[in-house]
C-alpha positions as a Markdown table, in Angstrom:
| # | Residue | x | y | z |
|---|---|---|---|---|
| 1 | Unk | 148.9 | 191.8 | 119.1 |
| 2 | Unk | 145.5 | 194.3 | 118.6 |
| 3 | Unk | 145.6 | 195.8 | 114.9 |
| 4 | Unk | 143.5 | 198.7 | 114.5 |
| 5 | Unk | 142.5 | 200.0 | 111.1 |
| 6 | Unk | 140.1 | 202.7 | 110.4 |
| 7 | Unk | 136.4 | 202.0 | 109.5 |
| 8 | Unk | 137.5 | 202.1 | 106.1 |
| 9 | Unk | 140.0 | 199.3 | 106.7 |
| 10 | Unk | 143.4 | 201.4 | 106.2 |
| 11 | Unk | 145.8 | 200.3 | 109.1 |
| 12 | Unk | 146.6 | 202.8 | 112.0 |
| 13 | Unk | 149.9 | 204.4 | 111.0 |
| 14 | Unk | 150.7 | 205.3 | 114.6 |
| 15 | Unk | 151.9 | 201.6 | 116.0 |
| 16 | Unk | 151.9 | 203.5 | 119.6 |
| 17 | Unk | 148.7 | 203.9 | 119.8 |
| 18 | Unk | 147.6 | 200.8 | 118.2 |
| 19 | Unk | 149.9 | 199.2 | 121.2 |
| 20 | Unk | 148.0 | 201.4 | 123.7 |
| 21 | Unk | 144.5 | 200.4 | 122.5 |
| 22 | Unk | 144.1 | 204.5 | 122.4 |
| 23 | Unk | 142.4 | 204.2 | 118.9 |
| 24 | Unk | 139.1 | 206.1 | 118.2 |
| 25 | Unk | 135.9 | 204.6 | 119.5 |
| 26 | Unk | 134.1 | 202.7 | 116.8 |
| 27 | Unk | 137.4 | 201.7 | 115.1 |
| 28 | Unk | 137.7 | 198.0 | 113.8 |
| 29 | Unk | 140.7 | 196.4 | 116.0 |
| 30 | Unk | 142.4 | 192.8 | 115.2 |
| 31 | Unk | 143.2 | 190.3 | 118.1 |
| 32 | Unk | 144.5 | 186.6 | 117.4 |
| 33 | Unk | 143.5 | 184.4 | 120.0 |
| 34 | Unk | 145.4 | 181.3 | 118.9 |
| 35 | Unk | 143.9 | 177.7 | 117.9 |
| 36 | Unk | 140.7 | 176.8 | 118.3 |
| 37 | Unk | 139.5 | 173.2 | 118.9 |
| 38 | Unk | 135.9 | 173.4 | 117.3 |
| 39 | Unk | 132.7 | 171.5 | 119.4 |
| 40 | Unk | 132.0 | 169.6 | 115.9 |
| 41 | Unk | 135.7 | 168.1 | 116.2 |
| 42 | Unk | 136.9 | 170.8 | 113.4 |
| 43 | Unk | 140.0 | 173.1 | 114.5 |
| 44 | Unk | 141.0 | 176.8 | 113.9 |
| 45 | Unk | 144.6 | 177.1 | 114.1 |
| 46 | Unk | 144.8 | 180.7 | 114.4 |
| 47 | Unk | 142.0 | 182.1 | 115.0 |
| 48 | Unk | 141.6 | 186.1 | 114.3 |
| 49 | Unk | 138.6 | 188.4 | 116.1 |
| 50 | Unk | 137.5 | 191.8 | 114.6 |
| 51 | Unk | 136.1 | 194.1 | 117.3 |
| 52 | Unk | 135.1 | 197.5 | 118.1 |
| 53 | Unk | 134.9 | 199.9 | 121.3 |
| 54 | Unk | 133.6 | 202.4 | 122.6 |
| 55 | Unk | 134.2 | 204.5 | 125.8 |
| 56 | Unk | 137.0 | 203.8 | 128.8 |
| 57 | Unk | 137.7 | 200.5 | 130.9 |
| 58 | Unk | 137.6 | 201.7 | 134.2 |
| 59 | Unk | 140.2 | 200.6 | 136.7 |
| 60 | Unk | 139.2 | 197.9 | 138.1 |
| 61 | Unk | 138.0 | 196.6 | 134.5 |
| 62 | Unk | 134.4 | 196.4 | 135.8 |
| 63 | Unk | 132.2 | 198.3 | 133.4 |
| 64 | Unk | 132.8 | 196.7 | 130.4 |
| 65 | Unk | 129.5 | 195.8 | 127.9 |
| 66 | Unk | 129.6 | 193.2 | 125.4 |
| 67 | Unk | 126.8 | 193.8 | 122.7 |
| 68 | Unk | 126.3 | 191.1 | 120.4 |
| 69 | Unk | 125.3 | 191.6 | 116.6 |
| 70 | Unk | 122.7 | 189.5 | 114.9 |
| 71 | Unk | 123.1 | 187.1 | 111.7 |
| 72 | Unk | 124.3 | 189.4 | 109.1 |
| 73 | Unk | 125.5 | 192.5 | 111.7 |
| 74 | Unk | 128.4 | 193.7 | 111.5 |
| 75 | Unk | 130.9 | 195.3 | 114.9 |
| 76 | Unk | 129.5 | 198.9 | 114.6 |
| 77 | Unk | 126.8 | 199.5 | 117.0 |
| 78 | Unk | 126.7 | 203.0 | 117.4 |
| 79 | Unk | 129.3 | 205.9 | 115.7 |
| 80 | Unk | 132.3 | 206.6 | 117.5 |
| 81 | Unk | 134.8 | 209.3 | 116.2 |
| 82 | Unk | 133.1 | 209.0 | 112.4 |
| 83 | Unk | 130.2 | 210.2 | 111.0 |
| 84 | Unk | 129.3 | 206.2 | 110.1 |
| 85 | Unk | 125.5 | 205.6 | 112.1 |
| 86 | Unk | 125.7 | 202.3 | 113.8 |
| 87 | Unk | 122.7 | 199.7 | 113.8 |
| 88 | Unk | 122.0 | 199.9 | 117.4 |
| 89 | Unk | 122.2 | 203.9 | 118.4 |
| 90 | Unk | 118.8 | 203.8 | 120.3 |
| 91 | Unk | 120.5 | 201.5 | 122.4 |
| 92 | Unk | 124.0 | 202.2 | 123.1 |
| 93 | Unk | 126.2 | 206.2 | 122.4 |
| 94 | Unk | 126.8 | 208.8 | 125.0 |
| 95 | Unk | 123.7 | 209.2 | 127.3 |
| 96 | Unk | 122.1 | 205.8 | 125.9 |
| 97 | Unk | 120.6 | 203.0 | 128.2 |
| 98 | Unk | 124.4 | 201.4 | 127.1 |
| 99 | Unk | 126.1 | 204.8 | 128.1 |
| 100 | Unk | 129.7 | 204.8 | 126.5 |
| 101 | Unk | 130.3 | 207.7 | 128.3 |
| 102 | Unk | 130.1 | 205.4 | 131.8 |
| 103 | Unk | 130.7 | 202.2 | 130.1 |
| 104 | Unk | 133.4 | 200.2 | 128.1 |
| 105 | Unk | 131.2 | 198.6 | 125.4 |
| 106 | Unk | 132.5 | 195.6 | 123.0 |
| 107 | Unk | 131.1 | 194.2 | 120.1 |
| 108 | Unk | 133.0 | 191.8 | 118.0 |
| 109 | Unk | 132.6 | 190.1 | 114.8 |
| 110 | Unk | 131.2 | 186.4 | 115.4 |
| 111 | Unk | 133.9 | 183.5 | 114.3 |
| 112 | Unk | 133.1 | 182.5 | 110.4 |
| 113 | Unk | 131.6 | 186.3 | 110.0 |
| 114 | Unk | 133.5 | 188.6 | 106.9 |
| 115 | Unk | 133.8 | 191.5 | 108.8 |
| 116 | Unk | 137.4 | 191.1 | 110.0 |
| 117 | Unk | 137.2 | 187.8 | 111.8 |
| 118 | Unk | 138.2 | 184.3 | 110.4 |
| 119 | Unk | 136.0 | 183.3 | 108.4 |
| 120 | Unk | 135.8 | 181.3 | 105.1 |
| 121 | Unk | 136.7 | 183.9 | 103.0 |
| 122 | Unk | 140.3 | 184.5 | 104.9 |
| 123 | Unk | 143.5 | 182.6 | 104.3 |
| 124 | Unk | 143.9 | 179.2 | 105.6 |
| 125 | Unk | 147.8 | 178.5 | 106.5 |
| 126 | Unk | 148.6 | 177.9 | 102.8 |
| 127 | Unk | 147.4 | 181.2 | 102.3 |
| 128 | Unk | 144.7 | 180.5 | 100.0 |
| 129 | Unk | 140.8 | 181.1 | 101.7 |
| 130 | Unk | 139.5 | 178.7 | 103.3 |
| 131 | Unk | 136.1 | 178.1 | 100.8 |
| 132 | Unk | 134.8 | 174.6 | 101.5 |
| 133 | Unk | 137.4 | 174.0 | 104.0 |
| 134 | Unk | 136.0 | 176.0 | 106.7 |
| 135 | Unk | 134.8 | 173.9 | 109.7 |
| 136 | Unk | 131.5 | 173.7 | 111.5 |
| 137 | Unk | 131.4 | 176.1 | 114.6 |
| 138 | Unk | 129.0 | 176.7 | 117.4 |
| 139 | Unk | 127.6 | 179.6 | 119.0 |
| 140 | Unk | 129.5 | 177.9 | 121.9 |
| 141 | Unk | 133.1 | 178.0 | 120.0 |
| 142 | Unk | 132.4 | 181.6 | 119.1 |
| 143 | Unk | 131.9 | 182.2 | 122.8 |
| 144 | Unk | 134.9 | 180.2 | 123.7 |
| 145 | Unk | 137.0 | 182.4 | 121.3 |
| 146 | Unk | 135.6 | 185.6 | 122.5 |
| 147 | Unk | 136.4 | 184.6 | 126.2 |
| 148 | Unk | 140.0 | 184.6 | 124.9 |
| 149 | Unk | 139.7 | 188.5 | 123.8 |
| 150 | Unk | 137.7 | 189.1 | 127.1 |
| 151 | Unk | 141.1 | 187.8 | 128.8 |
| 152 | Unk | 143.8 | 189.5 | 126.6 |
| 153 | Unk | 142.0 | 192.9 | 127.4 |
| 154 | Unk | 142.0 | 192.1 | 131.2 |
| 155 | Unk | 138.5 | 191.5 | 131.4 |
| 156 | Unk | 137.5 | 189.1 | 134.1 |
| 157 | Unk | 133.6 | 189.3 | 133.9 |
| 158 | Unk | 131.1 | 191.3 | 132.2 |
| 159 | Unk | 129.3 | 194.3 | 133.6 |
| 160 | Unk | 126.6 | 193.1 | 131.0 |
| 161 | Unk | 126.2 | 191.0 | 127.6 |
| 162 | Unk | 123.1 | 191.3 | 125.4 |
| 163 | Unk | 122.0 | 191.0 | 122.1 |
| 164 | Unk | 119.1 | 190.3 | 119.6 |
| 165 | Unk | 118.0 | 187.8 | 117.5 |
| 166 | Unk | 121.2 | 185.5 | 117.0 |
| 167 | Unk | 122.9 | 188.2 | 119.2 |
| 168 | Unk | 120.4 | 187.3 | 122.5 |
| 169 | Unk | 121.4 | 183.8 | 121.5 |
| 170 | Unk | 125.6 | 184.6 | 121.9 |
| 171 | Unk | 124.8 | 186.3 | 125.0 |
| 172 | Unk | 122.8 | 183.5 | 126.8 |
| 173 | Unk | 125.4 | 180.6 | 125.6 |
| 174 | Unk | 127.8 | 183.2 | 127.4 |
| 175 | Unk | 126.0 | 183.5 | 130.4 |
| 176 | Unk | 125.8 | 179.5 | 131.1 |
| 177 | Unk | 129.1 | 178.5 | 129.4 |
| 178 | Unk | 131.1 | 181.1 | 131.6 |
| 179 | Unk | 128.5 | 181.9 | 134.6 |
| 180 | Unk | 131.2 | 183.8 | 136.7 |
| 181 | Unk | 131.8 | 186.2 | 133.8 |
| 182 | Unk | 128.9 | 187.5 | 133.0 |
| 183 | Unk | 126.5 | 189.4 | 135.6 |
| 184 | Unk | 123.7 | 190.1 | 133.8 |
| 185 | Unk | 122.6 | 189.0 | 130.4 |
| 186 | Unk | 119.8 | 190.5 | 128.1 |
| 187 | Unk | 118.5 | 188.1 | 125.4 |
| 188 | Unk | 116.1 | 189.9 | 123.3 |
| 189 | Unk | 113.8 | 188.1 | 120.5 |
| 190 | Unk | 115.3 | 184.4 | 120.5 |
| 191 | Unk | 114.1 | 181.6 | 123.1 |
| 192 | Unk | 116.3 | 179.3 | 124.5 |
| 193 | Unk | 117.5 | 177.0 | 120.9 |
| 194 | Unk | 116.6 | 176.8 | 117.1 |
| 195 | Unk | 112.9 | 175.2 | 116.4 |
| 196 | Unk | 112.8 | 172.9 | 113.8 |
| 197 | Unk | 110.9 | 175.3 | 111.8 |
| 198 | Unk | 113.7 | 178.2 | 112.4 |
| 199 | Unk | 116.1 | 175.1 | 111.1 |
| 200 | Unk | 113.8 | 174.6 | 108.6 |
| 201 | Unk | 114.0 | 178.4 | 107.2 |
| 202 | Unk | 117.9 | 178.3 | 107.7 |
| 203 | Unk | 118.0 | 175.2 | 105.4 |
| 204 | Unk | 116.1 | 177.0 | 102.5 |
| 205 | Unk | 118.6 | 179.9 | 102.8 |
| 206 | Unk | 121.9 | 178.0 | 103.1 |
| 207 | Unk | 120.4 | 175.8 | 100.2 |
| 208 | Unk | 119.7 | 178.5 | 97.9 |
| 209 | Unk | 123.1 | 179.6 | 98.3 |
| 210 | Unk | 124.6 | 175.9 | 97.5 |
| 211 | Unk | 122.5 | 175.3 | 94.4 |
| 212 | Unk | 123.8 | 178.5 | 92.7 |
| 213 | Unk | 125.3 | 177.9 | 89.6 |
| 214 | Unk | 128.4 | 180.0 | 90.5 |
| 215 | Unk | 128.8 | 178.4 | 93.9 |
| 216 | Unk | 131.3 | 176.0 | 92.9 |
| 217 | Unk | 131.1 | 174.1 | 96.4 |
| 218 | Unk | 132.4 | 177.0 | 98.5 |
| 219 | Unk | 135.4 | 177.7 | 96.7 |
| 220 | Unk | 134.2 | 180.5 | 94.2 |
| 221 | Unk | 136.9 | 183.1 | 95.5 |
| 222 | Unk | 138.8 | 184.8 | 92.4 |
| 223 | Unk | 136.2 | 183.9 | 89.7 |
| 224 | Unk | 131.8 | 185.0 | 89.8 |
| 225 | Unk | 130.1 | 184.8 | 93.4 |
| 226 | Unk | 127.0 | 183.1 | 93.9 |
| 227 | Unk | 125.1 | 186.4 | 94.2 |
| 228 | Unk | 121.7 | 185.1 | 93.3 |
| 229 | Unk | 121.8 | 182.8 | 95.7 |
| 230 | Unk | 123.0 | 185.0 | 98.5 |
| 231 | Unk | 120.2 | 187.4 | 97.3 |
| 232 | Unk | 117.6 | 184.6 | 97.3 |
| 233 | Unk | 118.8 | 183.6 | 100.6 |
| 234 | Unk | 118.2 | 187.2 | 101.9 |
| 235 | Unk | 114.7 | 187.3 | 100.6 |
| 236 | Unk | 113.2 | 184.3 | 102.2 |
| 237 | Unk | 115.2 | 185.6 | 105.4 |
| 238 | Unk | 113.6 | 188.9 | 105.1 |
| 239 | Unk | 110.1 | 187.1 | 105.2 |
| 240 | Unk | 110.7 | 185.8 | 108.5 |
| 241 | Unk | 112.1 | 189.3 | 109.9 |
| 242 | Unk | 108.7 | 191.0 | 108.8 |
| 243 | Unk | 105.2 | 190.3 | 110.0 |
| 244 | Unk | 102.1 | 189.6 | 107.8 |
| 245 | Unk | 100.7 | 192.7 | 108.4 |
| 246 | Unk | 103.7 | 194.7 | 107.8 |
| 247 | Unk | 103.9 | 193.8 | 104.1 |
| 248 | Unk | 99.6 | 193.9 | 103.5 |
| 249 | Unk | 100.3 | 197.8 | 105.1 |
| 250 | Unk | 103.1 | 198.5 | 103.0 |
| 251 | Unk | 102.4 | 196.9 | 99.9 |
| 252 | Unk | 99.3 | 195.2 | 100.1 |
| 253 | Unk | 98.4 | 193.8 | 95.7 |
| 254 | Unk | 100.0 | 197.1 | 94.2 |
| 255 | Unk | 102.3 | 196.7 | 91.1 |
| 256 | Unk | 105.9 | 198.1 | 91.2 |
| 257 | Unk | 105.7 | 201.5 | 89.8 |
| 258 | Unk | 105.9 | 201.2 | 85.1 |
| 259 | Unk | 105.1 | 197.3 | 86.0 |
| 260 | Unk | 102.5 | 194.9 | 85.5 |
| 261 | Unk | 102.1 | 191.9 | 87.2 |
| 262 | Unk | 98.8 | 190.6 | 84.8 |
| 263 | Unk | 99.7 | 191.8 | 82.1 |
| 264 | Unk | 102.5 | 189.5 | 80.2 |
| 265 | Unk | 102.7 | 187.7 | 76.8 |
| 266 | Unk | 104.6 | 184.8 | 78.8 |
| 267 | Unk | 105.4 | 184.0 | 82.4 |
| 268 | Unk | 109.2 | 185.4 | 82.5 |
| 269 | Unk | 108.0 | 188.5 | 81.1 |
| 270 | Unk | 105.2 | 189.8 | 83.6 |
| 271 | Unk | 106.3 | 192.8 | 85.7 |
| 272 | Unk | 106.4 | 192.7 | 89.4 |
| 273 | Unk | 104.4 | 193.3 | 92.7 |
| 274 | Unk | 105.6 | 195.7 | 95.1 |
| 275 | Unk | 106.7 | 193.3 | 98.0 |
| 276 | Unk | 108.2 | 191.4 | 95.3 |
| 277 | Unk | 110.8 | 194.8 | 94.4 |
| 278 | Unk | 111.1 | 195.2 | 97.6 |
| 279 | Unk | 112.3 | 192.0 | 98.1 |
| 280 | Unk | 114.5 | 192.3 | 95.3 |
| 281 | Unk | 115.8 | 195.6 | 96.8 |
| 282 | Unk | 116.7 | 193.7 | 100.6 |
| 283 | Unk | 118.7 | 191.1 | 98.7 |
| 284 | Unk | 121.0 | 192.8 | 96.3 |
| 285 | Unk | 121.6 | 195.1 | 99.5 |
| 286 | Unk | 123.2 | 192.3 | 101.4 |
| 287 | Unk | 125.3 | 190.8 | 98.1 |
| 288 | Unk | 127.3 | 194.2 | 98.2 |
| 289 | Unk | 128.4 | 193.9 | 101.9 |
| 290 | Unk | 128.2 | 190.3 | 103.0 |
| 291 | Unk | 130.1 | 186.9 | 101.9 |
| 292 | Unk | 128.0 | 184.1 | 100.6 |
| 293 | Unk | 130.1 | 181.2 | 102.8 |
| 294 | Unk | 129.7 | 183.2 | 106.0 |
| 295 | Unk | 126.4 | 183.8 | 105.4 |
| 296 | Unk | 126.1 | 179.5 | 105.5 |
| 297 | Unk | 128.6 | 179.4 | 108.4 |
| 298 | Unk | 126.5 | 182.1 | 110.7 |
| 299 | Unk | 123.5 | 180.5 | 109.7 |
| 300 | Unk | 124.6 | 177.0 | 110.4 |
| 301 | Unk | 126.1 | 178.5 | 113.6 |
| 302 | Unk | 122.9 | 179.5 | 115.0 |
| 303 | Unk | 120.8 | 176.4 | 113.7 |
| 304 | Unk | 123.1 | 174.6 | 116.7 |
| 305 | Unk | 122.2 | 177.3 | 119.1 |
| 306 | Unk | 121.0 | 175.1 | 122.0 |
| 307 | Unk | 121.5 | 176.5 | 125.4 |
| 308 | Unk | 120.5 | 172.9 | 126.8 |
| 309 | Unk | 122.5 | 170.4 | 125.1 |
| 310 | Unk | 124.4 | 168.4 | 127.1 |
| 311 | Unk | 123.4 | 170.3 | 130.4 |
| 312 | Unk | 120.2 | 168.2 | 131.5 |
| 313 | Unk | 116.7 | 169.9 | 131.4 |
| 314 | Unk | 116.2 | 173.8 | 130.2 |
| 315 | Unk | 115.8 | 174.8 | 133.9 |
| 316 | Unk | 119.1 | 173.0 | 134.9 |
| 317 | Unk | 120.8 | 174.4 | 132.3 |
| 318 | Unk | 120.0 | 177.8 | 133.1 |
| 319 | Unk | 120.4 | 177.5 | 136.8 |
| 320 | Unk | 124.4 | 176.9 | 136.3 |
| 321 | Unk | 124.0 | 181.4 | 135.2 |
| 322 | Unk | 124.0 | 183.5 | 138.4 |
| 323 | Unk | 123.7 | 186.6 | 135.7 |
| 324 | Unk | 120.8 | 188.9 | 136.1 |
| 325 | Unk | 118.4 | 188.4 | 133.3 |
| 326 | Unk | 116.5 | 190.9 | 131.2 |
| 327 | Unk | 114.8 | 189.0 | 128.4 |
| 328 | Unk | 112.5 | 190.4 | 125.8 |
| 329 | Unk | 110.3 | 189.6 | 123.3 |
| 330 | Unk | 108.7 | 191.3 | 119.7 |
| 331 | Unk | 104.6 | 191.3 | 120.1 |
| 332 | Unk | 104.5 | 190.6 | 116.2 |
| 333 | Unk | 107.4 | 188.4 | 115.9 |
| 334 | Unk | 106.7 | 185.6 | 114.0 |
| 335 | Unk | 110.5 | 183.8 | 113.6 |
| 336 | Unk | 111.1 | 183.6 | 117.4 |
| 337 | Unk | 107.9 | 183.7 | 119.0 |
| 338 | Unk | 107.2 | 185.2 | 122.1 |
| 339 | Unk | 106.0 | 182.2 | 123.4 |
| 340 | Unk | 109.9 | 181.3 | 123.2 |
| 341 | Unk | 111.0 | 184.4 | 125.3 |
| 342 | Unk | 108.1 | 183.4 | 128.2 |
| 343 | Unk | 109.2 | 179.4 | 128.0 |
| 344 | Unk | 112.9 | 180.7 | 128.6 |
| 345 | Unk | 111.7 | 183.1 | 131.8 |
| 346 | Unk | 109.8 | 180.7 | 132.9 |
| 347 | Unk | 112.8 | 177.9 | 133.2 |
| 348 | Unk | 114.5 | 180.7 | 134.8 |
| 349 | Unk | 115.3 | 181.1 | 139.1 |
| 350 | Unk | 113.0 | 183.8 | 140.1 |
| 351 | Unk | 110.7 | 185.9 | 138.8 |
| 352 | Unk | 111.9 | 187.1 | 135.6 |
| 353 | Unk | 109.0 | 189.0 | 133.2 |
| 354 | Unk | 109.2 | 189.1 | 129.4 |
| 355 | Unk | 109.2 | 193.0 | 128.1 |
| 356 | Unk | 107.2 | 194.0 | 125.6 |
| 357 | Unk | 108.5 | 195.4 | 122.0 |
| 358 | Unk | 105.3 | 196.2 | 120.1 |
| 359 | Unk | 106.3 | 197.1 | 116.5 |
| 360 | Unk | 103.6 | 196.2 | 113.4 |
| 361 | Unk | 107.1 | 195.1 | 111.4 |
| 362 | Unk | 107.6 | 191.9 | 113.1 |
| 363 | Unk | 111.2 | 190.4 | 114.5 |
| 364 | Unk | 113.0 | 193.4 | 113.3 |
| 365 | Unk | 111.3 | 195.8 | 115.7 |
| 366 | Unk | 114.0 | 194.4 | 118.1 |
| 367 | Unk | 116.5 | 197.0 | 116.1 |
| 368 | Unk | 114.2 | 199.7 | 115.3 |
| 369 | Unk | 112.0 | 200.1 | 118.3 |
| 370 | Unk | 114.4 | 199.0 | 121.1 |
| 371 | Unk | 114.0 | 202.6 | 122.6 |
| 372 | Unk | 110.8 | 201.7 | 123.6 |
| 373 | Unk | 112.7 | 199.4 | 126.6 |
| 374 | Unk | 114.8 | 202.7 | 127.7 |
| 375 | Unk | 113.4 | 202.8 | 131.0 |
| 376 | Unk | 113.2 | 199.3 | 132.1 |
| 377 | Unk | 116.6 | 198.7 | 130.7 |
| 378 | Unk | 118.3 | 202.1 | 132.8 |
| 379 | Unk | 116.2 | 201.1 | 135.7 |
| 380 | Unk | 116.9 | 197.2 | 135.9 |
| 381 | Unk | 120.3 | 196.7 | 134.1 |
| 382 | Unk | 122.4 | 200.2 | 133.6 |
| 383 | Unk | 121.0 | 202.1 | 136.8 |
């Protein structure tokens, strides 16, 4: 049964039109899929997915859009019937390249996430959360379980699927688990699997989470969180998101303002550089919103993105798609590469270019300055 709740997580009081699916667009809905036998050998038994929509299947269920969030997104892409901005607008909304008023557009919350999906912070079947019991899953379970939702709403195959970052990632593992589902595919700052040196950044954020004092193994739920950790994991993830040049711009040597950074009578008492508050500041953002044991989960999930494991080579993997491909790359990006985004066109059937994002920031330009693709993405993918 679909559960819809507002964006403030109060439950829809009118069970008709929960039943109907008539809910307002950009309301969080509930689906359980069932069990889920995990790639690692783990298993779900009853497996919840938190997802939003936007616009109206048609009827033959052919314009539906799944967009795919990143690493620590959440379901709301754009606003629907609130006021509540979502982190994608330039892309999808009414009159968008992602038109919700001509197309049905998904996103849902990624299996191990905290924003309504199972996760390790929701009960396990004796009711208390599942903490350190959580299994390992895949970007290929998650897609496994959102095939399941794709099927429940009627959905045979994708108009499109796309995504950035760890969201281009979901939607190519789509695109070759389930080739006749998905027609065209948009993978946008990520190449085709996790380097060993995106492993290696993931391993210094999931370990600063573990080594917190508070952490407790996983199972700190009812007494303190590992926030410092979670926060320190942020920062050294915010590194990566940003380019060199973006932080010498921004902050360059300048002290925070009524600190001083040489001027201390011992090291714990100096005050602080600019990029270092700033820091601060992106860390203790993400501790109020996100779940410290998702925050391993997602980030283990994407160190196993690997489009080619167990398929052969990268260009036999990618030949068992028959999606259209729109791939895209940040010019500053300096987690994913561009050189990633060309390797994965070039393994590709056809001629398939790499587009162009060019942002100063670095790989978060793929959510700020995504407008700057409007044209080639109405004029090759939502004509």
């Amino acid at each position: 049964m679909t559960i819809a709740v507002t964006r403030s997580g109060v439950p829809e009081t009118d069970v008709h039109e929960v039943k109907t699916n008539a809910v307002p667009d950009g309301t969080v809905k509930f689906l359980s899929i069932g069990g889920l036998d995990l790639e690692a050998g783990g298993h779900l038994p009853d497996v919840t997915l938190a997802y939003e929509t936007w616009g109206t299947l048609n009827p033959d269920r052919s314009n539906a859009v799944l967009v795919q969030h990143a690493l620590t997104g959440s379901t709301h892409v754009t606003r629907g019937a609130g006021d509540e901005e979502g982190w994608w607008e330039q892309l999808a909304g009414p009159g968008a390249p992602v038109d919700t008023d001509k197309y049905f557009v998904i996103s849902i919350n990624i299996v191990g996430g905290c924003y309504g999906s199972t996760g390790p912070s929701t009960p396990a079947p004796d009711g208390k959360p599942w903490g350190s019991r959580f299994p390992l899953v895949t970007l290929r379970d998650t897609t496994a379980a959102e095939a399941r939702l794709a099927d429940a709403l009627g959905i045979g195959s994708w108009y499109a699927v796309l995504g950035g970052s760890m969201g281009g990632a979901r939607a190519l593992e789509w695109a070759v688990s389930f080739p006749d589902r998905v027609r065209r595919c948009g993978v946008i700052s990520i190449g085709a699997s996790s380097t060993a040196e995106q492993i290696a950044f993931a391993q210094a954020q999931t370990l600063a989470i573990r080594q917190d004092v508070n952490f407790n193994g996983g199972d700190y739920y009812g007494g303190p969180e590992p926030e410092a950790g979670l926060a320190l994991a942020r920062r050294i993830a915010h590194i990566t998101y940003r380019s060199a040049n973006e932080f010498e711009t921004r902050f360059g040597r300048s002290a925070q303002g009524g600190e001083a950074p040489l001027q201390a009578v011992s090291l714990g008492d100096r005050g602080r550089y600019q990029v270092e508050s700033y820091l601060d500041h992106q860390g203790t953002k993400l501790v109020r919103r996100f779940d410290a044991n998702s925050y391993i989960a997602i980030t283990e999930a994407l160190m196993s993105h690997d489009v080619v494991r167990g398929r052969g080579s990268l260009k036999e993997a990618l030949a068992q798609s028959t999606a259209e491909f729109f791939i895209a790359a940040v010019d500053t990006d300096r987690l994913y590469f561009p050189a990633q985004s060309h390797e994965l066109a070039a393994a590709l059937p056809g001629e398939v270019p790499v587009h162009v994002i060019e942002a100063p920031i670095g790989h978060d330009g793929f959510l700020t300055e995504i407008g700057q693709l409007n044209t080639q993405l109405r004029q090759n993918f939502f004509a």
